[in-house]
C-alpha cells in the first residue's frame, strides 16, 4: 500500500482485508489512533491534577468532557476494529495478538482493555463459544504448562458464562493457583520477585519457571462476573469447597496489580554465571535491599498484595454468612466487619449482585444502631 492512501483504502471497505499487508497497516493506524486517544485522556487527567483536581467547577466539567470524548473515540475505534476483523478467525486472532502483545508492554493496560471490549463485542455479534475459548492462544510463547492450563480453564468458564459456570472448572483453576509456590504466583510474568539473575533483565525479564502463574488472566471482566455469581447466589448457595475456591480466585483477581503475562527472556548459562559473579563482587551483596532496591520494593508490594488477598477472602466468606442469615440475629463481629465492606469493591459488588434486601437492612441498622437489631 502506497503511503498517503490509507484513508482511500479504509473507505474501500473490509474487502481489501484479504491483502494481509494492507490489513496489518490499517491495524497499525487504528492502534496508533487508540494510543493517541489514551495519551490525550492521560494529559487531561494530569492537567486536572495540577489544577487541584475537581476543586473548581469549571475544571471538573472540562475533565468530565474530556473523559466522555475519549470514551466515544475509543468506542468508535473498537467498532472499526470489529468491523475489519470479525469476518474471519485469522484476522480476528491477528488483531487480538497485536493488542495483547502491545498490552504486555509498560503502560499497555489500555490496549488490554480494548482487547477485552473487542472480544465482548465480537462474541455478542456472532457465535460466542469460539471467541471465549481462545484464551490460551493469548498466552505468550514460553508460558508454563500450568499457565496454559489455567488459561484453558478460564476459557471454559468464559464460554459457560456467569449463569452456567461449572464448579469443577472453578475448583480446578483454584487448585492450580493454590498449589503453585507462593513466589511463583504474582501479578507479572515471573510471578513476583524471582532470582537476582532474572531481575537483571529489567522490565522484560519475566522469566517463568515450570510452575509460575500470573494473576493477569484472572482479571477478565467476564470471569469476575462468573466468580461473583458462584459466591453470591441466593437461589443456590455455594458449597464450602466452591466458596473457598471462588473467594480465593476473586481476591487474587481484584487485589493484584493488572500486570499482564510477560514471556520469558532467554538467558545462557554464561550470562547467569557472569551476573552471579558481578553480584558477589558488589559490596553489601548479602543484603537484599542493598543488592537490589527494586527487588526489595517488589517484595514489599507482594506482601501488601498477599495481605489484601487474605482480607478480601475473609470478607467474602463473612458476607456470604451474613446474607444467609436473613432472619437471624447479627453478632458483634458482624457489626465490626460491616464498615470494611466499603474498602473492598469486590465484596460490595457481590452484595449488589444478589440484590439482597436483608444485607442492606443490616447495613442500615449498623449505621443507626437500631435497638434489637442484633
CSV table of C-alpha atoms in Angstrom, one decimal:
chain,number,residue,atom,x,y,z
A,1,UNK,CA,0.0,0.0,0.0
A,2,UNK,CA,1.4,3.4,-1.0
A,3,UNK,CA,2.0,5.9,1.7
A,4,UNK,CA,-0.7,8.6,1.9
A,5,UNK,CA,-3.5,6.4,0.6
A,6,UNK,CA,-4.6,4.9,4.0
A,7,UNK,CA,-7.9,6.8,4.0
A,8,UNK,CA,-8.8,5.7,0.5
A,9,UNK,CA,-8.1,2.1,1.3
A,10,UNK,CA,-10.0,2.3,4.5
A,11,UNK,CA,-13.0,3.8,2.6
A,12,UNK,CA,-12.9,0.8,0.2
A,13,UNK,CA,-14.3,-1.4,2.9
A,14,UNK,CA,-13.3,-4.7,4.5
A,15,UNK,CA,-12.8,-6.5,1.2
A,16,UNK,CA,-9.2,-5.3,1.0
A,17,UNK,CA,-8.6,-7.1,4.3
A,18,UNK,CA,-7.8,-10.2,2.2
A,19,UNK,CA,-4.5,-8.5,1.4
A,20,UNK,CA,-2.9,-9.1,4.7
A,21,UNK,CA,-0.2,-6.5,4.5
A,22,UNK,CA,-2.9,-3.9,3.8
A,23,UNK,CA,-4.9,-5.2,6.8
A,24,UNK,CA,-1.9,-5.0,9.0
A,25,UNK,CA,-1.1,-1.4,8.0
A,26,UNK,CA,-4.6,-0.3,8.7
A,27,UNK,CA,-4.4,-2.1,12.0
A,28,UNK,CA,-1.3,-0.2,12.9
A,29,UNK,CA,-3.1,3.1,12.1
A,30,UNK,CA,-6.0,2.2,14.4
A,31,UNK,CA,-3.8,1.2,17.2
A,32,UNK,CA,-1.8,4.4,16.8
A,33,UNK,CA,-5.1,6.3,17.0
A,34,UNK,CA,-6.1,4.4,20.2
A,35,UNK,CA,-2.8,5.3,21.8
A,36,UNK,CA,-3.3,9.0,20.8
A,37,UNK,CA,-6.7,9.0,22.5
A,38,UNK,CA,-5.3,7.4,25.7
A,39,UNK,CA,-2.5,9.9,25.7
A,40,UNK,CA,-4.8,12.9,25.4
A,41,UNK,CA,-7.0,11.5,28.2
A,42,UNK,CA,-4.0,11.0,30.4
A,43,UNK,CA,-2.8,14.5,29.7
A,44,UNK,CA,-6.2,15.9,30.7
A,45,UNK,CA,-6.2,13.9,33.9
A,46,UNK,CA,-2.7,15.2,34.7
A,47,UNK,CA,-3.7,18.8,33.9
A,48,UNK,CA,-6.7,18.5,36.2
A,49,UNK,CA,-4.5,17.1,39.0
A,50,UNK,CA,-2.1,20.0,38.6
A,51,UNK,CA,-5.0,22.4,39.0
A,52,UNK,CA,-6.1,20.7,42.2
A,53,UNK,CA,-8.5,18.0,40.8
A,54,UNK,CA,-12.2,18.9,40.9
A,55,UNK,CA,-11.7,21.8,43.3
A,56,UNK,CA,-13.3,24.2,40.8
A,57,UNK,CA,-16.5,23.5,38.9
A,58,UNK,CA,-15.1,24.6,35.5
A,59,UNK,CA,-12.1,22.2,35.8
A,60,UNK,CA,-14.3,19.3,36.8
A,61,UNK,CA,-16.6,19.9,33.9
A,62,UNK,CA,-13.7,20.1,31.5
A,63,UNK,CA,-12.3,16.8,32.9
A,64,UNK,CA,-15.7,15.1,32.5
A,65,UNK,CA,-16.0,16.4,28.9
A,66,UNK,CA,-12.5,15.0,28.1
A,67,UNK,CA,-13.4,11.6,29.6
A,68,UNK,CA,-16.7,11.5,27.7
A,69,UNK,CA,-14.9,12.4,24.4
A,70,UNK,CA,-12.2,9.8,25.0
A,71,UNK,CA,-14.8,7.1,25.7
A,72,UNK,CA,-16.7,8.0,22.5
A,73,UNK,CA,-13.5,7.9,20.4
A,74,UNK,CA,-12.4,4.6,21.9
A,75,UNK,CA,-15.8,3.1,21.2
A,76,UNK,CA,-15.7,4.2,17.6
A,77,UNK,CA,-12.2,2.8,17.1
A,78,UNK,CA,-13.2,-0.6,18.7
A,79,UNK,CA,-16.2,-0.7,16.3
A,80,UNK,CA,-13.8,-0.1,13.4
A,81,UNK,CA,-11.6,-2.9,14.7
A,82,UNK,CA,-14.5,-5.3,15.0
A,83,UNK,CA,-15.9,-4.4,11.5
A,84,UNK,CA,-12.5,-5.1,10.0
A,85,UNK,CA,-11.6,-8.4,11.7
A,86,UNK,CA,-14.8,-10.2,12.5
A,87,UNK,CA,-15.2,-11.7,9.0
A,88,UNK,CA,-12.6,-14.4,9.6
A,89,UNK,CA,-10.9,-16.0,12.5
A,90,UNK,CA,-7.3,-15.4,11.3
A,91,UNK,CA,-7.8,-11.6,11.1
A,92,UNK,CA,-9.5,-11.5,14.5
A,93,UNK,CA,-6.7,-13.5,16.1
A,94,UNK,CA,-4.1,-11.2,14.5
A,95,UNK,CA,-5.8,-8.2,16.0
A,96,UNK,CA,-6.0,-9.8,19.4
A,97,UNK,CA,-2.4,-10.9,19.3
A,98,UNK,CA,-1.3,-7.4,18.4
A,99,UNK,CA,-3.3,-5.9,21.2
A,100,UNK,CA,-2.2,-8.4,23.8
A,101,UNK,CA,1.5,-8.2,22.7
A,102,UNK,CA,1.5,-4.4,22.9
A,103,UNK,CA,-0.6,-4.5,26.1
A,104,UNK,CA,2.2,-6.5,27.7
A,105,UNK,CA,4.5,-3.5,27.3
A,106,UNK,CA,4.8,-0.9,30.0
A,107,UNK,CA,1.7,1.3,30.0
A,108,UNK,CA,-0.2,-1.0,27.8
A,109,UNK,CA,-3.1,-1.6,30.1
A,110,UNK,CA,-5.5,0.5,27.9
A,111,UNK,CA,-4.8,-1.8,24.9
A,112,UNK,CA,-5.7,-4.9,27.0
A,113,UNK,CA,-9.0,-3.2,27.9
A,114,UNK,CA,-9.6,-2.6,24.2
A,115,UNK,CA,-8.9,-6.3,23.5
A,116,UNK,CA,-11.4,-7.3,26.1
A,117,UNK,CA,-14.0,-4.9,24.8
A,118,UNK,CA,-13.4,-6.2,21.2
A,119,UNK,CA,-13.8,-9.7,22.5
A,120,UNK,CA,-17.1,-8.9,24.1
A,121,UNK,CA,-18.4,-7.1,21.0
A,122,UNK,CA,-17.4,-9.9,18.6
A,123,UNK,CA,-18.9,-12.5,21.0
A,124,UNK,CA,-22.2,-10.6,21.1
A,125,UNK,CA,-22.4,-10.2,17.3
A,126,UNK,CA,-22.0,-13.8,16.4
A,127,UNK,CA,-21.3,-17.3,17.8
A,128,UNK,CA,-19.6,-16.6,21.1
A,129,UNK,CA,-18.2,-20.0,22.1
A,130,UNK,CA,-15.2,-19.9,19.7
A,131,UNK,CA,-14.4,-16.3,20.9
A,132,UNK,CA,-14.3,-17.1,24.6
A,133,UNK,CA,-12.4,-20.4,24.1
A,134,UNK,CA,-9.3,-18.6,22.6
A,135,UNK,CA,-7.8,-17.5,26.0
A,136,UNK,CA,-4.9,-20.0,25.9
A,137,UNK,CA,-3.9,-18.7,22.4
A,138,UNK,CA,-3.1,-15.3,24.0
A,139,UNK,CA,-0.6,-16.7,26.5
A,140,UNK,CA,2.9,-15.6,25.4
A,141,UNK,CA,5.3,-18.1,23.9
A,142,UNK,CA,7.2,-19.9,26.6
A,143,UNK,CA,4.4,-19.8,29.2
A,144,UNK,CA,4.5,-22.7,31.7
A,145,UNK,CA,2.2,-25.7,31.3
A,146,UNK,CA,0.3,-24.6,34.4
A,147,UNK,CA,-0.3,-21.2,32.9
A,148,UNK,CA,-1.6,-22.6,29.7
A,149,UNK,CA,-3.9,-25.0,31.6
A,150,UNK,CA,-5.1,-22.0,33.7
A,151,UNK,CA,-5.9,-20.0,30.5
A,152,UNK,CA,-7.7,-23.1,29.1
A,153,UNK,CA,-9.9,-23.4,32.2
A,154,UNK,CA,-10.6,-19.7,32.1
A,155,UNK,CA,-11.7,-20.1,28.5
A,156,UNK,CA,-14.1,-22.8,29.6
A,157,UNK,CA,-15.6,-20.6,32.3
A,158,UNK,CA,-16.0,-17.7,29.9
A,159,UNK,CA,-17.7,-20.0,27.5
A,160,UNK,CA,-20.2,-21.1,30.1
A,161,UNK,CA,-20.9,-17.6,31.3
A,162,UNK,CA,-21.9,-16.4,34.8
A,163,UNK,CA,-25.1,-18.4,34.7
A,164,UNK,CA,-23.6,-21.7,33.7
A,165,UNK,CA,-20.2,-21.9,35.4
A,166,UNK,CA,-19.2,-25.4,36.3
A,167,UNK,CA,-18.0,-25.7,39.9
A,168,UNK,CA,-15.4,-28.3,38.8
A,169,UNK,CA,-13.7,-25.8,36.5
A,170,UNK,CA,-13.5,-23.2,39.2
A,171,UNK,CA,-12.1,-25.7,41.7
A,172,UNK,CA,-9.5,-26.9,39.2
A,173,UNK,CA,-8.5,-23.4,38.5
A,174,UNK,CA,-8.2,-22.7,42.2
A,175,UNK,CA,-6.1,-25.9,42.5
A,176,UNK,CA,-3.6,-24.6,40.0
A,177,UNK,CA,-3.1,-21.3,41.8
A,178,UNK,CA,-3.2,-22.6,45.3
A,179,UNK,CA,-0.7,-25.4,44.6
A,180,UNK,CA,1.9,-23.2,42.9
A,181,UNK,CA,4.7,-21.9,45.1
A,182,UNK,CA,3.9,-18.5,46.7
A,183,UNK,CA,6.9,-16.9,45.0
A,184,UNK,CA,5.7,-18.3,41.6
A,185,UNK,CA,2.3,-16.7,41.8
A,186,UNK,CA,2.2,-13.0,41.1
A,187,UNK,CA,0.7,-10.2,39.0
A,188,UNK,CA,3.5,-10.2,36.5
A,189,UNK,CA,5.0,-12.8,34.2
A,190,UNK,CA,7.7,-14.0,36.6
A,191,UNK,CA,5.2,-14.4,39.4
A,192,UNK,CA,6.7,-11.7,41.6
A,193,UNK,CA,10.3,-11.4,42.7
A,194,UNK,CA,12.4,-14.0,41.0
A,195,UNK,CA,16.1,-14.7,41.3
A,196,UNK,CA,18.6,-11.8,41.0
A,197,UNK,CA,19.8,-13.2,37.7
A,198,UNK,CA,16.3,-13.0,36.2
A,199,UNK,CA,15.8,-9.4,37.5
A,200,UNK,CA,18.9,-8.2,35.7
A,201,UNK,CA,16.9,-8.3,32.5
A,202,UNK,CA,14.8,-5.3,33.5
A,203,UNK,CA,11.1,-5.0,32.7
A,204,UNK,CA,11.3,-7.7,30.1
A,205,UNK,CA,12.7,-10.3,32.4
A,206,UNK,CA,9.5,-12.2,33.0
A,207,UNK,CA,11.3,-15.5,33.3
A,208,UNK,CA,8.7,-18.2,34.0
A,209,UNK,CA,9.6,-21.3,35.9
A,210,UNK,CA,7.9,-24.6,35.3
A,211,UNK,CA,5.1,-23.7,37.7
A,212,UNK,CA,4.9,-20.0,37.5
A,213,UNK,CA,1.4,-18.4,37.3
A,214,UNK,CA,0.3,-14.9,36.6
A,215,UNK,CA,-2.9,-13.5,38.0
A,216,UNK,CA,-3.4,-11.3,34.9
A,217,UNK,CA,-5.6,-13.8,33.2
A,218,UNK,CA,-7.9,-13.8,36.2
A,219,UNK,CA,-8.5,-10.1,35.7
A,220,UNK,CA,-11.1,-10.7,33.0
A,221,UNK,CA,-14.4,-8.9,33.5
A,222,UNK,CA,-16.5,-11.9,32.5
A,223,UNK,CA,-14.5,-14.2,34.8
A,224,UNK,CA,-15.0,-11.8,37.7
A,225,UNK,CA,-18.8,-11.9,36.9
A,226,UNK,CA,-18.7,-15.7,36.9
A,227,UNK,CA,-16.9,-15.8,40.3
A,228,UNK,CA,-19.4,-13.3,41.8
A,229,UNK,CA,-22.3,-15.4,40.6
A,230,UNK,CA,-20.7,-18.6,42.1
A,231,UNK,CA,-20.3,-16.9,45.5
A,232,UNK,CA,-23.4,-14.7,45.7
A,233,UNK,CA,-26.3,-16.9,44.5
A,234,UNK,CA,-29.4,-16.5,46.6
A,235,UNK,CA,-31.2,-19.5,45.0
A,236,UNK,CA,-28.3,-21.8,45.1
A,237,UNK,CA,-25.8,-21.0,47.9
A,238,UNK,CA,-22.2,-22.3,47.1
A,239,UNK,CA,-20.8,-25.4,48.7
A,240,UNK,CA,-17.9,-24.9,51.1
A,241,UNK,CA,-15.4,-26.0,48.5
A,242,UNK,CA,-16.8,-23.8,45.8
A,243,UNK,CA,-16.9,-20.8,48.2
A,244,UNK,CA,-13.3,-21.3,49.1
A,245,UNK,CA,-12.2,-21.6,45.5
A,246,UNK,CA,-14.2,-18.7,44.2
A,247,UNK,CA,-13.4,-16.4,47.0
A,248,UNK,CA,-9.6,-17.1,46.6
A,249,UNK,CA,-9.7,-16.5,42.9
A,250,UNK,CA,-11.8,-13.4,43.1
A,251,UNK,CA,-9.5,-12.0,45.8
A,252,UNK,CA,-6.4,-12.7,43.6
A,253,UNK,CA,-8.1,-11.1,40.6
A,254,UNK,CA,-9.1,-7.9,42.4
A,255,UNK,CA,-6.2,-7.4,44.8
A,256,UNK,CA,-3.2,-7.6,42.5
A,257,UNK,CA,-1.9,-5.0,40.0
A,258,UNK,CA,-3.2,-5.7,36.5
A,259,UNK,CA,0.3,-6.5,35.1
A,260,UNK,CA,0.0,-8.9,32.1
A,261,UNK,CA,2.0,-12.0,31.5
A,262,UNK,CA,5.5,-11.5,30.2
A,263,UNK,CA,7.2,-14.1,28.0
A,264,UNK,CA,10.4,-15.5,29.4
A,265,UNK,CA,13.7,-13.9,28.5
A,266,UNK,CA,16.2,-16.4,27.1
A,267,UNK,CA,19.5,-16.4,29.0
A,268,UNK,CA,22.5,-18.6,28.7
A,269,UNK,CA,24.4,-20.3,31.4
A,270,UNK,CA,27.3,-17.9,30.8
A,271,UNK,CA,25.0,-14.9,31.2
A,272,UNK,CA,23.8,-16.3,34.6
A,273,UNK,CA,27.3,-17.0,35.8
A,274,UNK,CA,28.5,-13.5,34.8
A,275,UNK,CA,25.6,-11.9,36.7
A,276,UNK,CA,26.3,-14.0,39.8
A,277,UNK,CA,30.0,-13.2,39.7
A,278,UNK,CA,29.2,-9.5,39.5
A,279,UNK,CA,26.8,-9.7,42.4
A,280,UNK,CA,29.4,-11.4,44.6
A,281,UNK,CA,31.9,-8.6,43.9
A,282,UNK,CA,29.4,-5.9,44.9
A,283,UNK,CA,29.7,-4.6,48.5
A,284,UNK,CA,26.7,-5.4,50.7
A,285,UNK,CA,25.7,-8.3,48.4
A,286,UNK,CA,24.3,-10.2,51.4
A,287,UNK,CA,21.6,-7.6,51.9
A,288,UNK,CA,18.6,-7.9,49.5
A,289,UNK,CA,17.8,-4.2,49.7
A,290,UNK,CA,21.4,-3.2,49.1
A,291,UNK,CA,21.8,-5.7,46.3
A,292,UNK,CA,18.5,-4.9,44.5
A,293,UNK,CA,16.4,-2.0,45.8
A,294,UNK,CA,13.8,-2.6,43.1
A,295,UNK,CA,13.6,-6.3,44.2
A,296,UNK,CA,13.1,-5.2,47.8
A,297,UNK,CA,10.3,-2.8,46.7
A,298,UNK,CA,8.7,-5.6,44.7
A,299,UNK,CA,8.8,-7.9,47.7
A,300,UNK,CA,7.1,-5.2,49.8
A,301,UNK,CA,4.4,-4.8,47.2
A,302,UNK,CA,3.9,-8.6,47.0
A,303,UNK,CA,3.5,-8.7,50.8
A,304,UNK,CA,0.9,-6.0,50.6
A,305,UNK,CA,-1.0,-7.9,47.9
A,306,UNK,CA,-0.9,-11.0,50.0
A,307,UNK,CA,-2.4,-9.2,52.9
A,308,UNK,CA,-5.2,-7.7,50.8
A,309,UNK,CA,-6.0,-11.1,49.3
A,310,UNK,CA,-6.3,-12.6,52.8
A,311,UNK,CA,-8.6,-9.7,54.0
A,312,UNK,CA,-10.8,-9.9,50.9
A,313,UNK,CA,-11.2,-13.7,51.2
A,314,UNK,CA,-12.2,-13.4,54.8
A,315,UNK,CA,-14.7,-10.6,54.0
A,316,UNK,CA,-16.2,-12.6,51.1
A,317,UNK,CA,-16.8,-15.6,53.5
A,318,UNK,CA,-18.3,-13.2,56.1
A,319,UNK,CA,-20.6,-11.5,53.5
A,320,UNK,CA,-22.0,-14.9,52.4
A,321,UNK,CA,-22.6,-15.8,56.0
A,322,UNK,CA,-24.5,-12.5,56.7
A,323,UNK,CA,-26.6,-12.9,53.5
A,324,UNK,CA,-27.6,-16.5,54.7
A,325,UNK,CA,-28.9,-15.2,58.0
A,326,UNK,CA,-32.0,-13.4,56.5
A,327,UNK,CA,-34.0,-13.8,59.7
A,328,UNK,CA,-31.1,-14.4,62.1
A,329,UNK,CA,-29.5,-12.2,64.8
A,330,UNK,CA,-26.4,-10.3,63.8
A,331,UNK,CA,-23.4,-10.6,66.0
A,332,UNK,CA,-20.9,-8.0,67.3
A,333,UNK,CA,-18.4,-9.4,64.8
A,334,UNK,CA,-20.9,-8.6,62.0
A,335,UNK,CA,-21.1,-5.0,63.2
A,336,UNK,CA,-17.3,-4.8,63.5
A,337,UNK,CA,-16.8,-6.2,59.9
A,338,UNK,CA,-19.5,-4.2,58.2
A,339,UNK,CA,-17.6,-0.9,57.9
A,340,UNK,CA,-14.8,-2.7,56.0
A,341,UNK,CA,-17.1,-3.5,53.1
A,342,UNK,CA,-16.7,-0.1,51.6
A,343,UNK,CA,-12.9,-0.6,51.3
A,344,UNK,CA,-13.4,-3.9,49.3
A,345,UNK,CA,-15.2,-3.2,46.0
A,346,UNK,CA,-15.3,-6.9,45.1
A,347,UNK,CA,-17.3,-7.7,48.2
A,348,UNK,CA,-19.7,-4.7,47.7
A,349,UNK,CA,-20.2,-5.8,44.1
A,350,UNK,CA,-21.1,-9.2,45.2
A,351,UNK,CA,-23.7,-7.9,47.7
A,352,UNK,CA,-25.2,-5.7,45.0
A,353,UNK,CA,-25.1,-8.7,42.6
A,354,UNK,CA,-27.5,-10.6,44.9
A,355,UNK,CA,-29.8,-7.6,45.3
A,356,UNK,CA,-30.1,-8.6,49.0
A,357,UNK,CA,-32.6,-6.6,51.0
A,358,UNK,CA,-31.5,-8.3,54.2
A,359,UNK,CA,-27.9,-7.1,53.8
A,360,UNK,CA,-28.9,-3.5,53.2
A,361,UNK,CA,-31.3,-3.6,56.1
A,362,UNK,CA,-28.4,-4.9,58.2
A,363,UNK,CA,-26.1,-2.1,57.0
A,364,UNK,CA,-28.8,0.4,57.8
A,365,UNK,CA,-29.2,-1.0,61.3
A,366,UNK,CA,-25.4,-0.8,61.6
A,367,UNK,CA,-25.4,2.9,60.8
A,368,UNK,CA,-28.4,3.6,63.0
A,369,UNK,CA,-27.7,1.0,65.7
A,370,UNK,CA,-31.4,0.3,65.9
A,371,UNK,CA,-32.3,-1.3,69.3
A,372,UNK,CA,-32.9,-5.0,69.0
A,373,UNK,CA,-31.2,-5.2,65.6
A,374,UNK,CA,-28.7,-7.7,66.9
